[in-house]
mmCIF file of C-alpha atoms in Angstrom:
data_model
loop_
_atom_site.group_PDB
_atom_site.id
_atom_site.type_symbol
_atom_site.label_atom_id
_atom_site.label_comp_id
_atom_site.label_asym_id
_atom_site.label_seq_id
_atom_site.Cartn_x
_atom_site.Cartn_y
_atom_site.Cartn_z
ATOM 1 C CA ILE A 20 80.049 103.305 117.189
ATOM 2 C CA PRO A 21 77.385 105.575 118.230
ATOM 3 C CA THR A 22 77.465 107.452 115.073
ATOM 4 C CA TYR A 23 77.097 104.102 113.635
ATOM 5 C CA MET A 24 74.624 102.597 115.479
ATOM 6 C CA THR A 25 72.684 105.949 113.963
ATOM 7 C CA VAL A 26 73.376 105.252 110.947
ATOM 8 C CA LYS A 27 72.246 101.905 111.239
ATOM 9 C CA THR A 28 69.089 102.079 112.603
ATOM 10 C CA MET A 29 68.135 104.922 110.533
ATOM 11 C CA GLY A 30 68.351 103.028 107.526
ATOM 12 C CA LEU A 31 70.943 105.000 105.608
ATOM 13 C CA PHE A 32 73.339 102.477 104.736
ATOM 14 C CA ASP A 33 73.875 102.210 101.024
ATOM 15 C CA SER A 34 72.641 105.942 101.019
ATOM 16 C CA MET A 35 75.045 109.496 99.996
ATOM 17 C CA TRP A 36 72.727 110.724 103.592
ATOM 18 C CA ALA A 37 74.728 108.209 105.545
ATOM 19 C CA LEU A 38 77.662 110.598 104.655
ATOM 20 C CA ILE A 39 76.069 113.881 105.363
ATOM 21 C CA LEU A 40 73.868 113.663 107.854
ATOM 22 C CA PRO A 41 76.277 112.824 111.167
ATOM 23 C CA THR A 42 78.657 115.550 110.446
ATOM 24 C CA LEU A 43 75.933 118.333 108.940
ATOM 25 C CA VAL A 44 76.468 120.652 112.203
ATOM 26 C CA ASP A 45 81.080 120.557 113.203
ATOM 27 C CA THR A 46 80.447 122.052 116.498
ATOM 28 C CA PHE A 47 84.120 123.808 115.397
ATOM 29 C CA LEU A 48 82.836 125.602 112.543
ATOM 30 C CA LEU A 49 80.083 126.501 114.293
ATOM 31 C CA ILE A 50 82.003 127.962 117.092
ATOM 32 C CA ILE A 51 83.789 130.048 113.962
ATOM 33 C CA LEU A 52 80.447 131.355 112.859
ATOM 34 C CA VAL A 53 78.952 132.012 116.509
ATOM 35 C CA SER A 54 81.989 134.341 117.019
ATOM 36 C CA PHE A 55 81.695 136.191 113.852
ATOM 37 C CA MET A 56 78.088 137.212 114.247
ATOM 38 C CA ARG A 57 78.799 138.442 117.937
ATOM 39 C CA GLU A 58 81.258 140.899 116.787
ATOM 40 C CA LEU A 59 79.094 142.415 113.875
ATOM 41 C CA PRO A 60 77.537 145.769 115.647
ATOM 42 C CA TYR A 61 74.202 145.395 117.402
ATOM 43 C CA GLU A 62 73.674 149.242 116.082
ATOM 44 C CA LEU A 63 73.095 147.551 112.397
ATOM 45 C CA GLU A 64 70.806 145.704 113.491
ATOM 46 C CA GLU A 65 68.836 148.942 115.123
ATOM 47 C CA ALA A 66 69.534 151.479 111.940
ATOM 48 C CA ALA A 67 67.720 148.844 110.583
ATOM 49 C CA LYS A 68 64.603 148.295 112.451
ATOM 50 C CA VAL A 69 64.332 151.970 112.287
ATOM 51 C CA GLU A 70 64.427 152.218 108.491
ATOM 52 C CA GLY A 71 61.697 149.940 108.638
ATOM 53 C CA CYS A 72 63.401 146.533 108.019
ATOM 54 C CA SER A 73 61.737 143.317 108.943
ATOM 55 C CA ASN A 74 63.925 140.614 111.367
ATOM 56 C CA PHE A 75 64.528 138.552 108.093
ATOM 57 C CA GLY A 76 65.242 141.295 105.782
ATOM 58 C CA THR A 77 67.502 142.689 108.333
ATOM 59 C CA PHE A 78 69.424 139.179 108.202
ATOM 60 C CA LEU A 79 69.581 138.842 104.143
ATOM 61 C CA ARG A 80 70.113 142.662 103.569
ATOM 62 C CA ILE A 81 72.728 143.293 106.020
ATOM 63 C CA PHE A 82 74.054 140.591 108.247
ATOM 64 C CA LEU A 83 74.679 138.307 105.271
ATOM 65 C CA PRO A 84 76.840 140.109 103.131
ATOM 66 C CA LEU A 85 78.908 141.034 105.825
ATOM 67 C CA SER A 86 79.354 137.229 106.701
ATOM 68 C CA LEU A 87 80.494 136.138 103.427
ATOM 69 C CA PRO A 88 83.923 136.039 104.459
ATOM 70 C CA SER A 89 83.039 133.640 107.845
ATOM 71 C CA LEU A 90 80.715 131.809 104.902
ATOM 72 C CA ALA A 91 83.177 131.007 102.776
ATOM 73 C CA THR A 92 85.602 129.810 105.278
ATOM 74 C CA LEU A 93 82.987 127.117 106.561
ATOM 75 C CA THR A 94 82.561 126.501 102.924
ATOM 76 C CA ILE A 95 86.362 125.464 102.566
ATOM 77 C CA PHE A 96 86.021 123.776 105.354
ATOM 78 C CA TYR A 97 83.180 121.464 105.179
ATOM 79 C CA ALA A 98 84.000 121.216 100.697
ATOM 80 C CA VAL A 99 87.786 119.769 102.451
ATOM 81 C CA GLN A 100 85.811 117.925 105.236
ATOM 82 C CA TYR A 101 83.779 115.593 102.846
ATOM 83 C CA TRP A 102 86.061 115.480 100.014
ATOM 84 C CA ASN A 103 88.285 113.722 102.757
ATOM 85 C CA THR A 104 85.677 111.477 103.854
ATOM 86 C CA PHE A 105 87.551 108.188 103.654
ATOM 87 C CA MET A 106 86.409 106.220 106.753
ATOM 88 C CA PRO A 107 82.620 106.728 106.534
ATOM 89 C CA GLY A 108 82.510 105.603 102.896
ATOM 90 C CA LEU A 109 83.944 102.600 103.977
ATOM 91 C CA LEU A 110 81.666 101.403 106.594
ATOM 92 C CA TYR A 111 78.426 102.811 105.331
ATOM 93 C CA ILE A 112 78.617 102.572 101.438
ATOM 94 C CA GLN A 113 78.635 98.760 100.082
ATOM 95 C CA ASP A 114 77.307 99.382 96.635
ATOM 96 C CA ARG A 115 80.388 99.672 94.269
ATOM 97 C CA THR A 116 78.089 102.428 92.331
ATOM 98 C CA LYS A 117 77.775 104.473 94.947
ATOM 99 C CA MET A 118 81.638 104.641 96.389
ATOM 100 C CA THR A 119 83.000 107.966 97.422
ATOM 101 C CA LEU A 120 86.047 108.970 95.384
ATOM 102 C CA GLN A 121 88.474 108.557 98.283
ATOM 103 C CA VAL A 122 87.263 104.815 98.968
ATOM 104 C CA LYS A 123 87.816 103.882 94.846
ATOM 105 C CA LEU A 124 91.433 105.667 95.169
ATOM 106 C CA TYR A 125 91.901 103.151 97.818
ATOM 107 C CA GLN A 126 90.966 100.131 95.845
ATOM 108 C CA VAL A 127 93.368 101.483 93.156
ATOM 109 C CA LEU A 128 96.044 102.490 95.173
ATOM 110 C CA SER A 129 96.113 98.789 97.200
ATOM 111 C CA SER A 130 95.496 96.819 93.758
ATOM 112 C CA PHE A 131 98.736 98.398 92.323
ATOM 113 C CA SER A 132 100.356 97.750 95.829
ATOM 114 C CA ASP A 133 99.496 94.742 95.781
ATOM 115 C CA ALA A 134 100.720 93.733 91.942
ATOM 116 C CA LEU A 135 104.080 95.400 93.210
ATOM 117 C CA ASP A 136 104.539 93.090 96.099
ATOM 118 C CA SER A 137 104.241 89.979 94.354
ATOM 119 C CA THR A 138 106.643 90.826 91.130
ATOM 120 C CA SER A 139 110.041 90.190 91.247
ATOM 121 C CA LEU A 140 113.382 91.033 90.534
ATOM 122 C CA ASN A 141 113.271 90.341 86.674
ATOM 123 C CA ALA A 142 113.905 93.057 84.804
ATOM 124 C CA ALA A 143 111.365 92.917 82.881
ATOM 125 C CA GLN A 144 108.871 93.288 85.064
ATOM 126 C CA ASP A 145 110.642 95.768 86.767
ATOM 127 C CA VAL A 146 109.962 98.227 83.564
ATOM 128 C CA ALA A 147 106.796 96.870 84.116
ATOM 129 C CA ASN A 148 106.109 98.156 87.406
ATOM 130 C CA VAL A 149 106.466 102.074 86.500
ATOM 131 C CA LEU A 150 103.080 101.694 85.154
ATOM 132 C CA PRO A 151 101.450 100.963 88.343
ATOM 133 C CA GLU A 152 103.672 104.316 89.990
ATOM 134 C CA ASN A 153 101.985 106.104 87.234
ATOM 135 C CA VAL A 154 98.475 105.273 87.526
ATOM 136 C CA LYS A 155 99.091 105.947 91.755
ATOM 137 C CA GLY A 156 100.177 109.447 90.988
ATOM 138 C CA ALA A 157 97.494 110.152 88.392
ATOM 139 C CA THR A 158 94.980 108.660 91.061
ATOM 140 C CA VAL A 159 96.571 111.018 93.882
ATOM 141 C CA VAL A 160 96.418 114.183 91.697
ATOM 142 C CA VAL A 161 92.732 113.744 89.920
ATOM 143 C CA SER A 162 91.905 113.580 93.556
ATOM 144 C CA VAL A 163 93.191 116.480 94.930
ATOM 145 C CA LEU A 164 92.818 118.610 91.709
ATOM 146 C CA PRO A 165 88.790 119.869 92.729
ATOM 147 C CA ILE A 166 90.118 121.493 95.947
ATOM 148 C CA LEU A 167 92.888 122.856 94.474
ATOM 149 C CA ILE A 168 90.897 124.737 91.919
ATOM 150 C CA VAL A 169 88.266 126.041 93.996
ATOM 151 C CA TYR A 170 90.872 127.007 97.344
ATOM 152 C CA PRO A 171 92.277 129.592 95.422
ATOM 153 C CA MET A 172 89.216 131.358 94.471
ATOM 154 C CA LEU A 173 87.988 131.434 97.976
ATOM 155 C CA GLN A 174 91.311 132.347 99.660
ATOM 156 C CA LYS A 175 90.756 136.297 100.301
ATOM 157 C CA TYR A 176 87.808 135.043 101.856
ATOM 158 C CA PHE A 177 89.083 132.123 103.659
ATOM 159 C CA ILE A 178 92.004 134.119 105.497
ATOM 160 C CA LYS A 179 89.812 137.146 106.622
ATOM 161 C CA GLY A 180 86.346 135.148 107.753
ATOM 162 C CA VAL A 181 89.267 133.075 109.948
ATOM 163 C CA ALA A 182 90.772 136.561 111.374
ATOM 164 C CA ILE A 183 87.291 138.022 111.884
ATOM 165 C CA GLY A 184 86.028 135.010 113.474
ATOM 166 C CA ALA A 185 88.568 134.075 115.547
ATOM 167 C CA VAL A 186 88.195 134.385 119.555
ATOM 168 C CA LYS A 187 89.770 137.862 120.644
ATOM 169 C CA GLY A 188 90.912 137.892 124.285
#
């Protein structure tokens, strides 16, 4: 309810910002990134300063390349989180042309479920019902396909980033 009220008062209805801004900073992912950054040795920063590197240069040349596994992990988590966004898309987007894929998928699946519920036991209609099941399967595969393509490319970073960014006891 507070997020809905915030989106409403900011005038973000029917815009993609209503889906992005409320979940821009995820606390869990922030904790992973902070714990990873705390594990990096302070001596690297001291060595960079001795060599005459600025704070931004130290971050850009030393800490950013070392944090690629953690950033890849966060990228996967955020990609899956935004890809699976259903409820905010259903609540905040009213224009049919701006609806998210998950809402469209829900509409397709529910329309075919309604069509299946209204059919009788006639054999000819049972053969015709195979088509809605095929459409359901195809829409699910199409919705999962981009994540299945991106995940294997980032998997080596993902495993390393989760292991390194974990809280050590």
